[in-house]
JSON list of C-alpha atoms in Angstrom, two decimals:
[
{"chain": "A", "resi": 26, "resn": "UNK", "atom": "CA", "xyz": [0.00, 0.00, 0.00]},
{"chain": "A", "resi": 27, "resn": "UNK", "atom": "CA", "xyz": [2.82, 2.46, 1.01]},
{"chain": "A", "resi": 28, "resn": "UNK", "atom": "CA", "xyz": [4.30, 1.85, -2.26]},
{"chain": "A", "resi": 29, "resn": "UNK", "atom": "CA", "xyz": [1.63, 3.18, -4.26]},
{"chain": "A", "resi": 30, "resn": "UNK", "atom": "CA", "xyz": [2.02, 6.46, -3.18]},
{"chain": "A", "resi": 31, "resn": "UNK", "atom": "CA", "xyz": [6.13, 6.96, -2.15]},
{"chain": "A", "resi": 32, "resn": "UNK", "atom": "CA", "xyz": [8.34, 7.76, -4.27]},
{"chain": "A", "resi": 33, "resn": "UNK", "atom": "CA", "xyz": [12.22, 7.08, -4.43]},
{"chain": "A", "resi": 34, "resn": "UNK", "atom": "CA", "xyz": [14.97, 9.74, -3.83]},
{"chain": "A", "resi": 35, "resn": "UNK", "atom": "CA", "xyz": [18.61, 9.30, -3.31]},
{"chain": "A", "resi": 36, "resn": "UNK", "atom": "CA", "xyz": [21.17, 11.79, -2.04]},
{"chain": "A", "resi": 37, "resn": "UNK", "atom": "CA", "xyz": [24.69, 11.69, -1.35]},
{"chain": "A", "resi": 38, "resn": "UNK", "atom": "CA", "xyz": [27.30, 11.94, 1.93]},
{"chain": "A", "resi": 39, "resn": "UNK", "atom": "CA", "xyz": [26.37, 15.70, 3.59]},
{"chain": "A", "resi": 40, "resn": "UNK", "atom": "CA", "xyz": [22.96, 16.46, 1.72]},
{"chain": "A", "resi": 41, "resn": "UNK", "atom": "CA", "xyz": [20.24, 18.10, 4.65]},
{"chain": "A", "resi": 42, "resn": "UNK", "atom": "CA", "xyz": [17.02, 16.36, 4.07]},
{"chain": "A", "resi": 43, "resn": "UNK", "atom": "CA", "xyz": [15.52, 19.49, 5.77]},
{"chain": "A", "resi": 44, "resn": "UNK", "atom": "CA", "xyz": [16.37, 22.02, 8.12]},
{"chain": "A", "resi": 45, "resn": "UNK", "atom": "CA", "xyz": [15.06, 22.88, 11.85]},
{"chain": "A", "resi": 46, "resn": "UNK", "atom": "CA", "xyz": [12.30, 25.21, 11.19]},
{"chain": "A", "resi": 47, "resn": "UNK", "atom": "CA", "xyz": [11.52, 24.23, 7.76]},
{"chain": "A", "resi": 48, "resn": "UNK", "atom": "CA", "xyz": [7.48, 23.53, 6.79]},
{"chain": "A", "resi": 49, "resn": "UNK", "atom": "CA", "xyz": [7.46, 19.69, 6.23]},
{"chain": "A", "resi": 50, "resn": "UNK", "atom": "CA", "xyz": [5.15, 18.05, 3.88]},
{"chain": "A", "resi": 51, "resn": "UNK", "atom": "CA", "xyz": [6.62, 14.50, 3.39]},
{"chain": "A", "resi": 52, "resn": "UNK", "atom": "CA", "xyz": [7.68, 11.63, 5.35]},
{"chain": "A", "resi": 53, "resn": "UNK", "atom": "CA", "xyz": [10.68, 10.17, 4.82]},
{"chain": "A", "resi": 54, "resn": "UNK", "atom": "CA", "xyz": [12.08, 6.26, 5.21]},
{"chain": "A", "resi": 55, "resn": "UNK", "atom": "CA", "xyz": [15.52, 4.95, 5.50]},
{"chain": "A", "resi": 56, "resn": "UNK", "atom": "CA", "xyz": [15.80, 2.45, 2.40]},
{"chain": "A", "resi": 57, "resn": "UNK", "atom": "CA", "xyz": [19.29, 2.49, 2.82]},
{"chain": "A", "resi": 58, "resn": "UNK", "atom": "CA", "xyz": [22.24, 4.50, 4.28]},
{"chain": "A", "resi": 59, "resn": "UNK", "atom": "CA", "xyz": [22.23, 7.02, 7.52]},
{"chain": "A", "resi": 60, "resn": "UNK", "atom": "CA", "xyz": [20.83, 9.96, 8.73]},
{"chain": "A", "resi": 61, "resn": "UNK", "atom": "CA", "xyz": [22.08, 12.28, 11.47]},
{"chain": "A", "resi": 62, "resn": "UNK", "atom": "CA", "xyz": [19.26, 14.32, 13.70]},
{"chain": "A", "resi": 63, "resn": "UNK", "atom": "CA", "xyz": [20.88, 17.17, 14.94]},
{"chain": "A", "resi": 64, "resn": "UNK", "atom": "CA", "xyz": [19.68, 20.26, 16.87]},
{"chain": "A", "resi": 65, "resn": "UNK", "atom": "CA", "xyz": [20.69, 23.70, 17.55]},
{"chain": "A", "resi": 66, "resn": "UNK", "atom": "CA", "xyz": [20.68, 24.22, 20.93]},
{"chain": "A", "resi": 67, "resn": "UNK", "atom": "CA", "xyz": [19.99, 27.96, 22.97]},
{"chain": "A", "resi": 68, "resn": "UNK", "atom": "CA", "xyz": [23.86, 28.52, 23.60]},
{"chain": "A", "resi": 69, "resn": "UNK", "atom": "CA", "xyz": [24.21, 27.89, 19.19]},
{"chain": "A", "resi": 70, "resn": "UNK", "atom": "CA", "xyz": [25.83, 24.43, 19.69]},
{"chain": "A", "resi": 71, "resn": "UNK", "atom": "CA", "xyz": [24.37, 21.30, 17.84]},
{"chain": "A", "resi": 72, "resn": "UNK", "atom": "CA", "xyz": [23.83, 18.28, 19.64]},
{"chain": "A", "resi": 73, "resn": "UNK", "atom": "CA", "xyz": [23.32, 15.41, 17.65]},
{"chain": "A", "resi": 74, "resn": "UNK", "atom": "CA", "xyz": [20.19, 13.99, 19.17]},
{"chain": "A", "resi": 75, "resn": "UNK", "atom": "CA", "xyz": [20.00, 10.29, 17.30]},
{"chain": "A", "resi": 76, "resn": "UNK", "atom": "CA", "xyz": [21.16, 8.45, 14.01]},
{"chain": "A", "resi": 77, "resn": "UNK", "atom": "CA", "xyz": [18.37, 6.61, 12.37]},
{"chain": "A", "resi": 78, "resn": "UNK", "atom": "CA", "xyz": [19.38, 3.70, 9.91]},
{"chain": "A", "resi": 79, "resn": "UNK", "atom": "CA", "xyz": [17.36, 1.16, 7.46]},
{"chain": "A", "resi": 80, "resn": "UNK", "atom": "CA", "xyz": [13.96, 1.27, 8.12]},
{"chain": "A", "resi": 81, "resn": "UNK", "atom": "CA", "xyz": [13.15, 4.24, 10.41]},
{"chain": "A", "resi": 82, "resn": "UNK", "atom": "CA", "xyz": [10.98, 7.01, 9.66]},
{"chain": "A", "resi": 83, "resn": "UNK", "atom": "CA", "xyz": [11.89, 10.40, 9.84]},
{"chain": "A", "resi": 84, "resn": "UNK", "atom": "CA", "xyz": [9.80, 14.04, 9.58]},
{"chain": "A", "resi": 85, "resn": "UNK", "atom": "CA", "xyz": [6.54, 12.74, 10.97]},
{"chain": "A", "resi": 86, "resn": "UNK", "atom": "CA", "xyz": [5.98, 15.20, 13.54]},
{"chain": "A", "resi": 87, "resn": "UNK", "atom": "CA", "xyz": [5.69, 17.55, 10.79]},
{"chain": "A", "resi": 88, "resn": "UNK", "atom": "CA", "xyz": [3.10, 15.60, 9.09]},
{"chain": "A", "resi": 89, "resn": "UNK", "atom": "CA", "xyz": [1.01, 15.03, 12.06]},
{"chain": "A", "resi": 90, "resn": "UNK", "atom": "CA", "xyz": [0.96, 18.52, 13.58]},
{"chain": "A", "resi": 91, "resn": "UNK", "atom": "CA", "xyz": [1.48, 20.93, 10.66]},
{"chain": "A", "resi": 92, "resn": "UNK", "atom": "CA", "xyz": [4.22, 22.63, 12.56]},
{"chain": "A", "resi": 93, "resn": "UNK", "atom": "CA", "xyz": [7.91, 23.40, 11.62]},
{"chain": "A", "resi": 94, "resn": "UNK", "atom": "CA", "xyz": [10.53, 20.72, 11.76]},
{"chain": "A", "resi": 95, "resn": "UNK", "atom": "CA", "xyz": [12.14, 20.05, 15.22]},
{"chain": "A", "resi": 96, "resn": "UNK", "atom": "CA", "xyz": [15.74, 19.20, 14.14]},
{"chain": "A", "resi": 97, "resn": "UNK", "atom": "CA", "xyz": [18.02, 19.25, 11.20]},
{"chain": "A", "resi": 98, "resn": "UNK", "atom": "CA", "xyz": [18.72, 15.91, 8.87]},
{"chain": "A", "resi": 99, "resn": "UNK", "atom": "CA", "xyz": [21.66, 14.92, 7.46]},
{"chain": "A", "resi": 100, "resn": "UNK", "atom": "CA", "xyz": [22.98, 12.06, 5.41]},
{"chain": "A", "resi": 101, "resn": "UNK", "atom": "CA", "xyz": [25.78, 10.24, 6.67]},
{"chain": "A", "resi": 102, "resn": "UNK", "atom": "CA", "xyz": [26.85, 9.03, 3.24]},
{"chain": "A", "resi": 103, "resn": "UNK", "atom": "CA", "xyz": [24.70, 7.83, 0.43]},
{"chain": "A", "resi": 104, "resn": "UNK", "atom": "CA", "xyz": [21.41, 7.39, 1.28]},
{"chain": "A", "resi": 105, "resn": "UNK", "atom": "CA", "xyz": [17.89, 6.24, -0.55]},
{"chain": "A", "resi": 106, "resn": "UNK", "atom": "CA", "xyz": [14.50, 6.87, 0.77]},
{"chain": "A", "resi": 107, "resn": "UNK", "atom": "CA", "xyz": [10.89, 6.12, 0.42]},
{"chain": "A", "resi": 108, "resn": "UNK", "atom": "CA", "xyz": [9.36, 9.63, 0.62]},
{"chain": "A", "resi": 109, "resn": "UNK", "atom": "CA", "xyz": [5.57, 10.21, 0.97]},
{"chain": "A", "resi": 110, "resn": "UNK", "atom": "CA", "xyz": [3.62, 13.51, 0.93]},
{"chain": "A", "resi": 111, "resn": "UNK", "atom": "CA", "xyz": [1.44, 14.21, 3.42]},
{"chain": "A", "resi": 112, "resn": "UNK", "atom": "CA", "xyz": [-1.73, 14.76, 1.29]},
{"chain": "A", "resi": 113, "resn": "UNK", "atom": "CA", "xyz": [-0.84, 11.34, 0.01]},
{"chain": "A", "resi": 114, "resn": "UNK", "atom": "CA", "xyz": [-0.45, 9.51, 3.67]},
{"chain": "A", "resi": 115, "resn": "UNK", "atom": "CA", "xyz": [-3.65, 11.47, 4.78]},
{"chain": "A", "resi": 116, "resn": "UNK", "atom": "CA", "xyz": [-5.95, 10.04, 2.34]},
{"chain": "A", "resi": 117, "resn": "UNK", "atom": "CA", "xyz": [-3.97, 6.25, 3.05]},
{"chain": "A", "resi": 118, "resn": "UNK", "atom": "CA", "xyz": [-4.40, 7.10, 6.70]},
{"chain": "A", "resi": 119, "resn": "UNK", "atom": "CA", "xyz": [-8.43, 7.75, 6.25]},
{"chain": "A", "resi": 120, "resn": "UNK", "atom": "CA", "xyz": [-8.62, 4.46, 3.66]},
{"chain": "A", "resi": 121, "resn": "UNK", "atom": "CA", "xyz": [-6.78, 1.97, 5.96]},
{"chain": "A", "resi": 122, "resn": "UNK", "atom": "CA", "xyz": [-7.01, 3.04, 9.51]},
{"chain": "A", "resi": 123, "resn": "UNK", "atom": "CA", "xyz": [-4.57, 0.20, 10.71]},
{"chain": "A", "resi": 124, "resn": "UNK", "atom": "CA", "xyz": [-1.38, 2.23, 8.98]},
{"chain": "A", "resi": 125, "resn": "UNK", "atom": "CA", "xyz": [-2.01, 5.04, 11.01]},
{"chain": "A", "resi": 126, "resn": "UNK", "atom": "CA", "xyz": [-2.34, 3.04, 14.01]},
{"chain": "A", "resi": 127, "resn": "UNK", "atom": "CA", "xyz": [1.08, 1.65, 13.10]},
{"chain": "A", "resi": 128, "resn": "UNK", "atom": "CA", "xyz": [2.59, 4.70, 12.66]},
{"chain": "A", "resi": 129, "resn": "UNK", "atom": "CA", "xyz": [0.91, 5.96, 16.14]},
{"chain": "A", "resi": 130, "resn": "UNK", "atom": "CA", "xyz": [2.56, 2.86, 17.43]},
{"chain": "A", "resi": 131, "resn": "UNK", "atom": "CA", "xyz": [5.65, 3.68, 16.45]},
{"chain": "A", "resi": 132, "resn": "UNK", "atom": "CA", "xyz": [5.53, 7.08, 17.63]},
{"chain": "A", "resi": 133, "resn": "UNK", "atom": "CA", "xyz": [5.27, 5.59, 20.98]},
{"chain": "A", "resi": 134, "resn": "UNK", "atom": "CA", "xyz": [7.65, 3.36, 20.98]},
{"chain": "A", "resi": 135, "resn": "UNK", "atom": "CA", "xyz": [9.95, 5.93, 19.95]},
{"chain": "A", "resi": 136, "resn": "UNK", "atom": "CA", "xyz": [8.71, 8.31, 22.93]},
{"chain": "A", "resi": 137, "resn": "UNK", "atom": "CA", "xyz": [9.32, 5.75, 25.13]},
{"chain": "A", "resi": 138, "resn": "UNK", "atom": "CA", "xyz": [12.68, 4.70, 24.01]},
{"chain": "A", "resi": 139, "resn": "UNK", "atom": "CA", "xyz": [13.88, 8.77, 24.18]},
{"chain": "A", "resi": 140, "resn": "UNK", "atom": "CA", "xyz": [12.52, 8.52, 27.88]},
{"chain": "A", "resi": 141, "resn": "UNK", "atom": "CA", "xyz": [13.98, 5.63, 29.32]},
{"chain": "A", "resi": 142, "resn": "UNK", "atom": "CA", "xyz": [17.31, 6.94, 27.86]},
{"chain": "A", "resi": 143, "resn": "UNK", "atom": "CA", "xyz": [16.65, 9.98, 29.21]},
{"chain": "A", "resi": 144, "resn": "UNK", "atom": "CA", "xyz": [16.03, 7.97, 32.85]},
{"chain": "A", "resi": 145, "resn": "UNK", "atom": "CA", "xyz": [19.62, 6.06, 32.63]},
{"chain": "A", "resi": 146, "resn": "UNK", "atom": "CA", "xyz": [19.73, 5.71, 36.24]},
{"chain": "A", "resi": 147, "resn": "UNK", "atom": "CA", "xyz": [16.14, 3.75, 37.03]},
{"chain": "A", "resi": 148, "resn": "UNK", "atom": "CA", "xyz": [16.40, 1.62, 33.77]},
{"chain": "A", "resi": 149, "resn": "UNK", "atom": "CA", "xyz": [19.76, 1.27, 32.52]},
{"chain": "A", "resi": 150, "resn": "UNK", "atom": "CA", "xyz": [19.21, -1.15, 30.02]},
{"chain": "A", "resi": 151, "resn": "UNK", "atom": "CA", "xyz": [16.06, 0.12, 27.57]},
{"chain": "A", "resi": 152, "resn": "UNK", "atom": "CA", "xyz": [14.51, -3.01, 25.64]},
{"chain": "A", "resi": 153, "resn": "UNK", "atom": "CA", "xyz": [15.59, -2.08, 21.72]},
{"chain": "A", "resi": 154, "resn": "UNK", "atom": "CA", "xyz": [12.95, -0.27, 19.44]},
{"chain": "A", "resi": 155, "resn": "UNK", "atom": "CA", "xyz": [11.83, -1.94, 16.95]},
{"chain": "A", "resi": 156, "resn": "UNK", "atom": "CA", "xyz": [12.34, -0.29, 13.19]},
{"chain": "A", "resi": 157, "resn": "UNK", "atom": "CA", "xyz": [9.76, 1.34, 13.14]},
{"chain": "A", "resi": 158, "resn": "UNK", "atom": "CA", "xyz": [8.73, 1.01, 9.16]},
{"chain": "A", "resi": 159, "resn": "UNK", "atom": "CA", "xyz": [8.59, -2.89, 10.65]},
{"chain": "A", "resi": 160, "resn": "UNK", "atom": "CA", "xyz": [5.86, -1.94, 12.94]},
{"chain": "A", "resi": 161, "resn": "UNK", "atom": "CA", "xyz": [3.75, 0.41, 10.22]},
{"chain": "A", "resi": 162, "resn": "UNK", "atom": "CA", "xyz": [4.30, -2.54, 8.05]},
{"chain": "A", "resi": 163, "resn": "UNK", "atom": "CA", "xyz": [3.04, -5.75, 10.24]},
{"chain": "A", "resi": 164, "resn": "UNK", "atom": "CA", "xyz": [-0.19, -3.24, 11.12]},
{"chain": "A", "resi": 165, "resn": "UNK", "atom": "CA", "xyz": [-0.64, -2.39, 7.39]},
{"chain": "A", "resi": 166, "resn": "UNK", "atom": "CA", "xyz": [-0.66, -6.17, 6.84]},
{"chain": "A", "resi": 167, "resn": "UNK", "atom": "CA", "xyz": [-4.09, -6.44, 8.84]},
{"chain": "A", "resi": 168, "resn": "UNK", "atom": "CA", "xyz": [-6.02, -4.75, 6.79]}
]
């Protein structure tokens, strides 16, 4: 189903997928390669908040709430990409409920992964996220 409606882009070692405080319209996911999220912090530093591989998703939050991008992305050397535009995933979204459950899913998981690395000290050992284009994909599969 997702395939119907992404398309394929490729980039190369350094390219910015989009910058912090860009509008976002599409949805991006790792086919191959790495990204870098990075964020410019109060004091003008960026911290380099996560690196997101095969299978992630990137530039939801965008999607969902219609507000400016939270963080800078990066390639970290050649990368390729399923990228979907939000009028596109809307319209999926109201045809098959069960992919936006997945993707609500993995928003979760992903919130709770930040927090209980956030929270080293009561759980030091954080069970693994899943990817989350796995867990869009087994709740697409239910439909």
């Amino acid at each position: 189903m997702i395939s119907t409606i992404a398309s394929e882009e490729s980039y190369e070692d350094g390219h910015v997928l989009f910058y912090e405080g860009d509008v976002g319209d599409k949805l991006f996911i790792v086919v191959s390669g790495k990204v870098q999220i990075l964020k410019k912090m109060s004091g003008g530093e960026i911290k380099h908040l996560a690196t997101l591989k095969e299978n992630d998703f990137l530039g939801e939050l965008a999607l969902f709430d219609e507000e400016t991008r939270t963080a800078t992305v990066r390639c970290e050397g050649p990368c390729t990409f399923l990228v979907i535009q939000r009028n596109d995933l809307e319209q999926l979204a109201h045809e098959y409920p069960a992919i936006a459950f997945g993707f609500i899913k993995a928003l979760i998981r992903r919130m709770r992964g930040m927090i209980n690395n956030a929270n080293t000290n009561s759980n030091p050992a954080p069970k693994p996220v899943p990817p989350a284009a796995e867990t869009v994909a087994k709740n697409s599969s239910k439909i």
